Coordinates of N, CA and C and ligand atoms in Angstrom, one line a residue:
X1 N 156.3 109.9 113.5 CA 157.0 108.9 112.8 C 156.1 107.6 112.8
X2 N 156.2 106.7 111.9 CA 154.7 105.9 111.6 C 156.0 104.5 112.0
X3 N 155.6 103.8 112.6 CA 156.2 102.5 112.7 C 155.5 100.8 112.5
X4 N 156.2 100.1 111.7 CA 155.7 98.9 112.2 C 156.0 97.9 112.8
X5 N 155.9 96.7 113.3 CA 156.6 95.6 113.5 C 156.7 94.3 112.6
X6 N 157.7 93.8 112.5 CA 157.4 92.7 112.0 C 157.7 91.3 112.6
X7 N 157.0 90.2 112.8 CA 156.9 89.4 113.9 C 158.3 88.6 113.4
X8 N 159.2 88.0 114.8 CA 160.5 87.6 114.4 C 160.1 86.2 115.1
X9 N 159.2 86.5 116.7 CA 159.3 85.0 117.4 C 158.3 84.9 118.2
X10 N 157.6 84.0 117.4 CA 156.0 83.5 117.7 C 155.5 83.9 119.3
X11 N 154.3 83.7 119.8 CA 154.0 83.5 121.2 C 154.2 82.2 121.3
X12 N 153.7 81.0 120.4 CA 153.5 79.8 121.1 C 155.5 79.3 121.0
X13 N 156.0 79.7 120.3 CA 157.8 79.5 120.4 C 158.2 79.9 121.5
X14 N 158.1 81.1 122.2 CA 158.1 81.7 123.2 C 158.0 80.8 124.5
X15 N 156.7 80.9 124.2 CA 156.1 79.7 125.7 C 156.8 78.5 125.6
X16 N 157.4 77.8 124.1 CA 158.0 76.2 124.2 C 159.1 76.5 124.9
X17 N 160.2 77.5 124.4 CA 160.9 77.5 125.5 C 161.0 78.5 126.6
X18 N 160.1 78.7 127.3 CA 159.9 79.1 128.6 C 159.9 77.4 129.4
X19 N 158.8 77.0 128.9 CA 159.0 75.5 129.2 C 159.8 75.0 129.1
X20 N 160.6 74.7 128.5 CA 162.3 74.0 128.4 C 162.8 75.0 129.5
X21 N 163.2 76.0 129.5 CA 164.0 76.6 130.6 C 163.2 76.0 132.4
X22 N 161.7 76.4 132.3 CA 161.3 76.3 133.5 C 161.9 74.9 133.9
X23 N 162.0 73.6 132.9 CA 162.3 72.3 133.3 C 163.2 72.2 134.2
X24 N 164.2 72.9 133.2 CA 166.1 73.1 133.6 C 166.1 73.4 134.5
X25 N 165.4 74.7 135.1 CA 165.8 75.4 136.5 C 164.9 74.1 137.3
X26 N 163.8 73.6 136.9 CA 163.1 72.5 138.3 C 164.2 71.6 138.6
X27 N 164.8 71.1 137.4 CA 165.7 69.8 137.8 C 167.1 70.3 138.5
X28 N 167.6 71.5 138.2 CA 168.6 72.1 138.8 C 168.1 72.3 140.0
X29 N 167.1 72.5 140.4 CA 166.8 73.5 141.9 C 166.3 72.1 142.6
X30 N 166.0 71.2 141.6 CA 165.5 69.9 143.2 C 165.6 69.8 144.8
X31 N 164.6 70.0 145.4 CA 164.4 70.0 146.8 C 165.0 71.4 147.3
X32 N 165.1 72.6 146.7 CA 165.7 73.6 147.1 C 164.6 74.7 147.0
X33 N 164.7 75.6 147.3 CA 163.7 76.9 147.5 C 164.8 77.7 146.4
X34 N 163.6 78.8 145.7 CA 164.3 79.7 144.7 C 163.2 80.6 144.8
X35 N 164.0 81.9 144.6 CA 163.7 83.4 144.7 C 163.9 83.8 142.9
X36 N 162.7 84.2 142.4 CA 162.5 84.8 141.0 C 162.4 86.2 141.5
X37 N 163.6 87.2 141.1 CA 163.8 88.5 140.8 C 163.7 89.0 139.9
X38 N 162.4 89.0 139.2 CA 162.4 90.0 137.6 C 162.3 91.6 138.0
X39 N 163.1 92.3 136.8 CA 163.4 93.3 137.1 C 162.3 93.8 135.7
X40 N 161.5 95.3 136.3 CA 160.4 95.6 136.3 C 161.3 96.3 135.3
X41 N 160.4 96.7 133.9 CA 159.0 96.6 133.5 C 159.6 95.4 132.4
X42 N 160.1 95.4 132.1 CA 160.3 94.4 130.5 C 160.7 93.0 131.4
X43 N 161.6 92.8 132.6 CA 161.5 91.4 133.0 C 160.1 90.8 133.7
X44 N 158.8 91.7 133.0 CA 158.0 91.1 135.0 C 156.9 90.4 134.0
X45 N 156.9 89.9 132.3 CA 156.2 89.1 131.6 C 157.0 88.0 131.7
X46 N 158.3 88.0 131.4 CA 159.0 86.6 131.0 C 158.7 85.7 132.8
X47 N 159.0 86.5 133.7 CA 158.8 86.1 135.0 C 157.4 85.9 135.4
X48 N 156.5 86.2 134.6 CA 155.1 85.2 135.1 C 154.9 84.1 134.9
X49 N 155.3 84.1 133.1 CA 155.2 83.0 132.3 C 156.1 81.7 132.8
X50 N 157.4 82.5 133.1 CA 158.4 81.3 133.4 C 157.9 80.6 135.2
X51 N 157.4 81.4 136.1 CA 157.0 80.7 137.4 C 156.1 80.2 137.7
X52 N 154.8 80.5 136.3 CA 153.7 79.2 136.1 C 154.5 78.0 135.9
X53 N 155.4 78.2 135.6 CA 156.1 76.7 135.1 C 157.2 75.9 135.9
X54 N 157.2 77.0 137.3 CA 158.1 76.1 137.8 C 157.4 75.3 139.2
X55 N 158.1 74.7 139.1 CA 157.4 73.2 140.4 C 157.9 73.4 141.4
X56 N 159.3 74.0 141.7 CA 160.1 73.9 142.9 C 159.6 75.4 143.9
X57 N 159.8 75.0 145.1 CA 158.9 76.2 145.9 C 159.6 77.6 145.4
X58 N 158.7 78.5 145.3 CA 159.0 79.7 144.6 C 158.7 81.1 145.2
X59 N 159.8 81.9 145.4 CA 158.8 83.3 146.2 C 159.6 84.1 144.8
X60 N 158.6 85.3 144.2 CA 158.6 86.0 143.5 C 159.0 87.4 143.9
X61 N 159.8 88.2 143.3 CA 159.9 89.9 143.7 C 160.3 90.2 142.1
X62 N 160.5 91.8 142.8 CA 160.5 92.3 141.1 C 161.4 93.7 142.1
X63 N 162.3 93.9 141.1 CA 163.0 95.4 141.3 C 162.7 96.2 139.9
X64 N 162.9 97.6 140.1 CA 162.7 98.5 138.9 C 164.3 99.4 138.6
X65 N 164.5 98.8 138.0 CA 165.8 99.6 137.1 C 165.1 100.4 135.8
X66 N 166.2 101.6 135.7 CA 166.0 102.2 134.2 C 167.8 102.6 133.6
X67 N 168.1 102.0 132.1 CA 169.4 102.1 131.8 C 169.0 103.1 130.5
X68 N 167.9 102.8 130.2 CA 167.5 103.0 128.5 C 167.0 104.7 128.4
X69 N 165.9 105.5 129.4 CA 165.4 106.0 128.5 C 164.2 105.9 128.1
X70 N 164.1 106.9 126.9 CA 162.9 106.6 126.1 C 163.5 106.4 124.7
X71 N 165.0 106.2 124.8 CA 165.5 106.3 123.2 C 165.7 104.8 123.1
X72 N 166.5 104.9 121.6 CA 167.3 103.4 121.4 C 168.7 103.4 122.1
X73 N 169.7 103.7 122.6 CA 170.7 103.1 122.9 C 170.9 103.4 124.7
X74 N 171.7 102.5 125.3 CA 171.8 102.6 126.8 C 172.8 103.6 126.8
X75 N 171.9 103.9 128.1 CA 173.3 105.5 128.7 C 174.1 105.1 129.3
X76 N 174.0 104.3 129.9 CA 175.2 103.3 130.2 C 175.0 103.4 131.9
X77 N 174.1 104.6 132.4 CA 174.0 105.0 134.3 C 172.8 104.0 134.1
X78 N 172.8 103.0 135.4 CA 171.7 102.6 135.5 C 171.5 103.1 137.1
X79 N 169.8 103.5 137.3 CA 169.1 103.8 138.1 C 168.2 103.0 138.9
X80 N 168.5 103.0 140.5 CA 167.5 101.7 140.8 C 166.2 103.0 141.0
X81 N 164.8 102.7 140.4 CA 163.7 102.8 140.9 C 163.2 102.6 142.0
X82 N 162.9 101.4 142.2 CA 162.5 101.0 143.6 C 162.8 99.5 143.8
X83 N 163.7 99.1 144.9 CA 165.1 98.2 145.6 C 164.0 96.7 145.4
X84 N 164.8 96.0 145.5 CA 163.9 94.1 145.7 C 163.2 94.4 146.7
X85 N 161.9 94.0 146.6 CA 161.1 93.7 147.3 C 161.0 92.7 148.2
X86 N 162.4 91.1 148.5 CA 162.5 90.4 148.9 C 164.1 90.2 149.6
X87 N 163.9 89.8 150.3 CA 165.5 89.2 151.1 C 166.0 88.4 150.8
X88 N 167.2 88.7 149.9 CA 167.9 87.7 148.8 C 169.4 87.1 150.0
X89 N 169.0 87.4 151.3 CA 170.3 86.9 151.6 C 169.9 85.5 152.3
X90 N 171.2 84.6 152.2 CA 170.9 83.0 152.1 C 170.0 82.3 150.9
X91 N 169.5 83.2 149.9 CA 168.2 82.3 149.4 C 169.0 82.3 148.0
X92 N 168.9 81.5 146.9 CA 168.7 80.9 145.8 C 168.0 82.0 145.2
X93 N 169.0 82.8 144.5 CA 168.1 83.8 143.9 C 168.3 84.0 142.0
X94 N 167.7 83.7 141.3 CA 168.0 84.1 140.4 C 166.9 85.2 139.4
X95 N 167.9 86.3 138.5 CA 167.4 87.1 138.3 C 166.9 87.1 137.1
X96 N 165.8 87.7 136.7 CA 164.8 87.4 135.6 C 164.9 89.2 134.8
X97 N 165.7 88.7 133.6 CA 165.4 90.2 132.8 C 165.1 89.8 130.9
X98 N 164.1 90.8 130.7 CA 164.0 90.7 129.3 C 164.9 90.7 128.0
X99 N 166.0 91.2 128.7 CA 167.2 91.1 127.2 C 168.6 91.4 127.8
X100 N 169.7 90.8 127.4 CA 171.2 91.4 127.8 C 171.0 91.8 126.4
X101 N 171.6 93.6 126.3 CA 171.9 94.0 125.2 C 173.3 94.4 125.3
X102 N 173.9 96.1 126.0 CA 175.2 95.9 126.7 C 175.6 95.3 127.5
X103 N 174.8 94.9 128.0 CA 175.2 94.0 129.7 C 175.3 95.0 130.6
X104 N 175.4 96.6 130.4 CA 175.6 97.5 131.7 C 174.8 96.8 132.7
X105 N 173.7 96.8 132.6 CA 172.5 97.0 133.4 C 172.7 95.8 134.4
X106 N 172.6 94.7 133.4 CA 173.1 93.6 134.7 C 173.9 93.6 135.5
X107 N 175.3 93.3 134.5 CA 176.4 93.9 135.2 C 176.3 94.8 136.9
X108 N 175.8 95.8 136.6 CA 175.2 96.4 137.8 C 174.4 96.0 138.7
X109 N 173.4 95.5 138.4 CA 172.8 94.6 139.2 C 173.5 93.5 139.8
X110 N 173.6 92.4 139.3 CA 174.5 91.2 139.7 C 175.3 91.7 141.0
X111 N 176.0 92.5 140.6 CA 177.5 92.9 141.4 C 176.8 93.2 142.5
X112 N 175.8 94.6 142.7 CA 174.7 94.7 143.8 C 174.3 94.0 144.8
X113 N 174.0 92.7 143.8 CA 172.2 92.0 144.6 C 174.0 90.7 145.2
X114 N 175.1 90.9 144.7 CA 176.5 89.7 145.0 C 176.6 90.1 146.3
X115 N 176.4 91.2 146.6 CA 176.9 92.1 148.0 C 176.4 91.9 148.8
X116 N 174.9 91.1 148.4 CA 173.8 91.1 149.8 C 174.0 89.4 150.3
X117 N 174.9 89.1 149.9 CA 175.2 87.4 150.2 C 173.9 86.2 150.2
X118 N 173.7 86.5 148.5 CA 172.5 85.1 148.7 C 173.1 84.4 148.2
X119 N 172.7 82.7 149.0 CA 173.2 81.8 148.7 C 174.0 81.0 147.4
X120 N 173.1 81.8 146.0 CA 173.6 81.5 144.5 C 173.0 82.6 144.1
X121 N 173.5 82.7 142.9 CA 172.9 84.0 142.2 C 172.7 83.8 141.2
X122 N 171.9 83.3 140.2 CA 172.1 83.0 138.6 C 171.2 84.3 137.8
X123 N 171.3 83.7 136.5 CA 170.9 85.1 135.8 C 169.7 84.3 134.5
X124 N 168.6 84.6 134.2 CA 167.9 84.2 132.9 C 167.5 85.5 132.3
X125 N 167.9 85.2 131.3 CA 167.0 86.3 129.9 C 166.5 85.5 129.1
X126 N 165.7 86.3 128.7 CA 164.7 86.0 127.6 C 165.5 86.0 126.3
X127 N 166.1 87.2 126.0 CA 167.2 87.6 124.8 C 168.5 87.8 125.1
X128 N 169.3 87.3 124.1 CA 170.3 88.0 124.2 C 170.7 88.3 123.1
X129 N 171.6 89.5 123.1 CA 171.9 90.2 121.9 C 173.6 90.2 121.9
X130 N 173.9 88.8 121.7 CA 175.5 89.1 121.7 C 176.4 89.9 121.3
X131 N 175.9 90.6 119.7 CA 176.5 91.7 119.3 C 176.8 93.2 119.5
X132 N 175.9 93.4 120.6 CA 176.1 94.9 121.4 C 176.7 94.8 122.5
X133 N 177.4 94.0 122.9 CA 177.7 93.2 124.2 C 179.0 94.1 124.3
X134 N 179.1 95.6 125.5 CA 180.2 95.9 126.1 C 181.0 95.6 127.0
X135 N 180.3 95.1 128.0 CA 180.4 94.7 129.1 C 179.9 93.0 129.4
X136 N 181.4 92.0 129.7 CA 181.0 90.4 129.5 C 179.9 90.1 130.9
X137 N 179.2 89.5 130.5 CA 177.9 89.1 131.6 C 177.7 87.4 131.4
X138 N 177.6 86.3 131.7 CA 177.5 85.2 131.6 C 175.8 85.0 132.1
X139 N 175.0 84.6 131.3 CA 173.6 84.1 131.3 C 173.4 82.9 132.0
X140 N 173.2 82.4 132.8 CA 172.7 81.3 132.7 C 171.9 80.2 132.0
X141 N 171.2 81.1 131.7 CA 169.6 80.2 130.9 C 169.3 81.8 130.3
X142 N 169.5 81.1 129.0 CA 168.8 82.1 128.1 C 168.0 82.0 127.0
X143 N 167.3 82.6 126.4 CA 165.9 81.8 125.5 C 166.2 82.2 124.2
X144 N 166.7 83.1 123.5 CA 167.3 83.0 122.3 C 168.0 83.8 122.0
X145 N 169.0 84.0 121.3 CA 170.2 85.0 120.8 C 169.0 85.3 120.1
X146 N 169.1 86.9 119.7 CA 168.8 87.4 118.8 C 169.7 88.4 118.2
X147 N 169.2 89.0 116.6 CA 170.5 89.5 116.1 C 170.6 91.6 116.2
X148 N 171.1 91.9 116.0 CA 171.1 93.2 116.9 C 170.1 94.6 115.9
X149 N 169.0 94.1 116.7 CA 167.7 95.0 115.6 C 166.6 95.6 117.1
X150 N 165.9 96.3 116.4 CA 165.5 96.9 118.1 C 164.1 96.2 118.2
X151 N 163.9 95.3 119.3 CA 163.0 94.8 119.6 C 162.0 94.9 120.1
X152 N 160.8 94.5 120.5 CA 158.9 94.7 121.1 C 158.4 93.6 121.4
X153 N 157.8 93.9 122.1 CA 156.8 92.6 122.8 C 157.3 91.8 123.7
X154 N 156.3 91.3 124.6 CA 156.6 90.3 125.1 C 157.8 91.1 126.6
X155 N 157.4 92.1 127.3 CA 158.0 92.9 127.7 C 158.5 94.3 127.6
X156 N 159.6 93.9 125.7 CA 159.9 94.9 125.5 C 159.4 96.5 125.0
X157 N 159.9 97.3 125.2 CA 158.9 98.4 125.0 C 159.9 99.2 124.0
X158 N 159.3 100.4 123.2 CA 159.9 101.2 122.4 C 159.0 102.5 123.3
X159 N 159.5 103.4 123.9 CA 158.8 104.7 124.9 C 158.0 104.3 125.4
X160 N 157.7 102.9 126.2 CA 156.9 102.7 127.4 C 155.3 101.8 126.8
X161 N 155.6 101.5 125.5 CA 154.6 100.9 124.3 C 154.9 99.8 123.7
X162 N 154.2 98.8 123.2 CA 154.2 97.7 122.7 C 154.6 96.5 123.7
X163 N 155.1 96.7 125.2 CA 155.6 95.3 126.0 C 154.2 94.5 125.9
X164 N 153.1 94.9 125.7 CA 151.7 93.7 125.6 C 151.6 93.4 124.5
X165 N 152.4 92.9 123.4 CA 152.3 92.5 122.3 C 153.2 90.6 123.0
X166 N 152.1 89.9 122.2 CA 152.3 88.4 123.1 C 153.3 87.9 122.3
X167 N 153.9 88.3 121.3 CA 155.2 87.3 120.7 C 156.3 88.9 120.3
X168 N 157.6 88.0 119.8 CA 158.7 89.1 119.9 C 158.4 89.6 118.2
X169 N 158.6 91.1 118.3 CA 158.7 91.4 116.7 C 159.8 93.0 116.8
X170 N 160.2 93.1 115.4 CA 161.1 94.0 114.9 C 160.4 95.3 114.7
X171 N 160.8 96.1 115.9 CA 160.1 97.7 115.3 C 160.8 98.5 113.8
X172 N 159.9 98.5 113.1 CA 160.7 99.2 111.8 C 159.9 100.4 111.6
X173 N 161.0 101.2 111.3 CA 160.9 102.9 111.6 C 160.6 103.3 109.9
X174 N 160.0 104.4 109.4 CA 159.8 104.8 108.1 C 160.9 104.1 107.2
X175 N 161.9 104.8 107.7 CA 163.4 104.8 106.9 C 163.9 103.4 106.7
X176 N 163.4 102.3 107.7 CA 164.2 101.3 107.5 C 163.3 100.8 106.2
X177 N 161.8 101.2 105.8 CA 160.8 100.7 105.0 C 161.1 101.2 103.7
X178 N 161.3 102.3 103.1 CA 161.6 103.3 102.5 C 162.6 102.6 101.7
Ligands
IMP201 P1 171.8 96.9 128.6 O1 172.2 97.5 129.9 O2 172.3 97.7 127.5 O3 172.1 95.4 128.6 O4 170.3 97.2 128.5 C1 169.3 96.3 128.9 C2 168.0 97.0 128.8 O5 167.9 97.8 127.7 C3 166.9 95.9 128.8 O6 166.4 95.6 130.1 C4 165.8 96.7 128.0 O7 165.0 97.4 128.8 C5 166.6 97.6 127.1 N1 166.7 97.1 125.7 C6 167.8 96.6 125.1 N2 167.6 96.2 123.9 C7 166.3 96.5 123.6 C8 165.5 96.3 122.5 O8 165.8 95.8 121.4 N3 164.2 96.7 122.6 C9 163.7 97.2 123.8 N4 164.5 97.4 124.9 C10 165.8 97.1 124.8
MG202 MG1 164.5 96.2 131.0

């Protein structure tokens, strides 16, 4: 099947608001320590980009979930791969992922990482996809609604392909071209 993309959201739009978000979280987290949890493989780009930008003292981890697959829609079981790499209890932790689409995933997560009693828990995405939304999830900081089309780059992957593409774009399949 022959696919293309077509670019929806720049790299340098991208990075402006990474910077607007990184601000928000500096001015929110004043004089405080914060734990960035991006969750591997599609959250551990938005979480580089966003922790060059942050000023407040910062310890980094990454967990590996899988909800997706190699298809387009979520199975709804999410799988932990391999657990945080950091001790989120007492600490300011908030979690770094590349898109709420159902919310399963988070959902799952959140409730999880709530158990281990860290001090706050907040949530950032890069995307969100209000319209696929099963399960209600509350974002904290999020970088742009997007509208419900299957996404690349910038993380995201279609079978493990395209997350090193530097801005977001729309995978279009023969048929959608046709
Ligand atoms: P959820 O549990 O349905 O919210 O799924 C979230 C996960 O599905 C994300 O972390 C992505 O890995 C994947 N996902 C959702 N939408 C897209 C998309 O448009 N392109 C690529 N991956 C996606
Ligand atoms: Mg993901």
């Amino acid at each position: 099947m022959s696919e293309e993309i077509k670019v929806l959201i720049e790299e340098e739009e991208i990075l402006a608001r990474v910077k607007e978000i990184a601000d928000q979280i500096n001015k929110e987290y004043e004089g405080r320590e914060i734990c960035l949890l991006g969750i591997l493989k599609g959250g551990a780009f938005f979480t580089c980009e966003l922790s060059k930008r942050i000023t407040v003292p910062v310890r980094i981890g990454f967990m590996s979930v899988s909800s997706y697959g190699d298809g387009l829609t979520s199975s709804g079981a999410v799988t932990i791969n391999s657990d945080a790499d950091l001790d989120v209890k007492g600490k300011h932790v908030i979690v770094v992922e590349d898109i709420i689409d159902t919310g399963r995933t988070l959902t799952f997560l959140l409730n999880m990482l709530a158990k281990r009693n860290p001090a706050s828990l907040k949530l950032c995405a890069l995307l969100n996809k209000p319209e696929r939304r099963a399960v209600e999830v509350a974002a904290d900081y999020v970088g742009f609604e997007v509208p419900d089309k299957f996404l690349v780059g910038f993380g995201l992957d279609y079978a493990q392909k395209y997350r090193n593409l530097p801005y977001i774009g729309e995978l279009l399949f023969e048929e959608d071209r046709s």
